[in-house]
């Protein structure tokens, strides 16, 4: 029996802020008490005076080692989860992929083989449905029972991940019946492919055209469509990586009507813009992801959505490709640039900066980065909060530390940072995963294989 005591910090959850001591026993939160009021004995005492004590981050959208466009995302589960821990994230939910013509089981087995025994922090899986048919629909029931309780469908990427409206409806009906949550990548991929072809024919090959052809109206249209399909199916829907203000408006309208419609955005849409995509000398390729970065004006709508709860979650969509050797594949043809950006290490810090900048409150920071993703994906209150019985996934966060984000110092296995040179206030000091130190005073003391696979329950978000 090991006991750890965290003293003197400001404990922040989605619900409360309080100066409290936190007692951890056997990997779980055992008790909280008013600071200094209890004389608990412990094997290890962590002094958190002047610091925040927060739940470990839950990143509900990562793609470690994801195959895309003839290459693979450059972080493995080992390097990616280590980097996540450095950034204060203690749980990821990654996407296992069904290949067209193959079973869900085969895709899931492949992802287990990549991740099991490799992770520094706990991890679960969503399943990408690339081939909706009678047998994959039947398999969804089995997956839900064993803890894969969410399924992503795409209105984009024809010929790869794309599902037509009938397939999406059928998956949503199945989700309505078995409790599985349908996640949607909402962009009109068929229309986008036409615009891509036309742009390339005009000789528009630079990275910035990636943003121009993937129009915000086509994100809004697909968002509207998946909302209506979900309404017909009587199912909730979670729209991933919302970037366009017109798409936020669709979500807000549906929520005003009382529909169980949820939206996620990502730090890149909150902090970066088409200005980055337009950087010269092919540098814009660093910022190619889908949905694409939008003109700066869209950011205000995203921040507002996060404040009004029209957007509930900030995940990273971490899917890194090196600038040299991977993003290169699209020199002379933006449509061949691997889609994705690094960010799993930066999310908690960037959102803390948003607190400093006055966009969101401290408790909202924890809500959108820890508590709601845990609820959304059936992991609460084991993950996402600091309360008796919860896993002791705890971050000691120094809100006054100053740092400059850089590829020189980050821990993700990628040769650039999307936020190179950005100065932020706040930094992770210590990270515990189920009570065990992973980061201790800015040193990595964790290990590959500590991270446990999480069989998830059903979504706990109803409205
Ligand atoms: Zn993604």
XYZ file of N, CA, C and O in Angstrom, residues 7 14 30 33 60-61 92 118 172 186 208 259 264 275 290 317 320 339 358 399 413 438:
88
model
N 0.232 18.464 -0.970
C -0.191 19.495 -0.011
C -0.113 20.902 -0.599
O 0.731 21.187 -1.453
N -13.679 20.780 -12.786
C -14.689 21.492 -13.573
C -15.727 22.147 -12.662
O -16.349 23.138 -13.032
N -7.883 9.055 -2.500
C -8.519 8.491 -1.306
C -9.361 9.544 -0.592
O -10.455 9.243 -0.094
N -8.963 17.178 1.778
C -9.301 17.873 3.027
C -8.809 19.303 2.944
O -7.839 19.595 2.221
N -9.258 13.316 -26.352
C -10.154 12.349 -26.978
C -9.961 12.188 -28.471
O -10.807 11.563 -29.140
N -8.872 12.711 -29.006
C -8.714 12.639 -30.470
C -7.234 12.662 -30.836
O -6.630 13.715 -30.987
N -5.378 9.234 -23.449
C -5.739 9.530 -24.837
C -6.776 8.510 -25.296
O -6.809 7.372 -24.817
N 3.151 -0.272 -24.906
C 4.001 0.831 -25.378
C 3.722 2.163 -24.689
O 4.559 3.062 -24.713
N -25.861 5.431 -37.467
C -26.503 6.197 -36.394
C -27.675 5.425 -35.789
O -27.879 5.451 -34.568
N -17.106 16.191 -40.556
C -18.125 16.808 -41.394
C -17.526 17.826 -42.373
O -17.269 18.974 -42.025
N -1.484 26.841 -49.363
C -2.619 27.679 -48.970
C -3.909 27.306 -49.704
O -5.005 27.532 -49.201
N -31.482 19.386 -29.340
C -30.943 18.130 -29.866
C -29.629 17.771 -29.170
O -28.838 18.651 -28.832
N -16.539 19.485 -31.003
C -15.155 19.543 -30.523
C -14.403 20.527 -31.409
O -14.620 20.570 -32.621
N -3.305 32.514 -42.276
C -2.013 33.223 -42.386
C -0.863 32.221 -42.310
O 0.149 32.374 -42.993
N -7.176 18.662 -41.810
C -8.579 18.757 -42.238
C -9.480 18.402 -41.073
O -9.254 17.380 -40.433
N -6.538 16.259 -32.183
C -6.403 15.651 -33.515
C -4.910 15.497 -33.852
O -4.492 15.662 -34.994
N 0.952 13.906 -36.360
C 2.131 14.628 -36.832
C 2.809 13.976 -38.038
O 2.891 12.749 -38.128
N -2.277 15.057 -44.282
C -3.133 15.921 -43.455
C -2.902 15.632 -41.982
O -3.181 14.523 -41.517
N -7.950 35.488 -20.865
C -9.327 35.862 -20.549
C -10.395 35.259 -21.451
O -11.551 35.676 -21.401
N 1.318 27.804 -12.595
C 0.632 28.788 -13.446
C 1.483 30.024 -13.727
O 1.079 30.864 -14.540
N 7.670 13.309 -31.617
C 8.637 12.828 -32.602
C 8.360 13.466 -33.975
O 7.961 12.800 -34.919
N 5.022 10.146 -13.531
C 5.419 10.017 -14.936
C 6.364 11.174 -15.287
O 7.387 10.976 -15.941
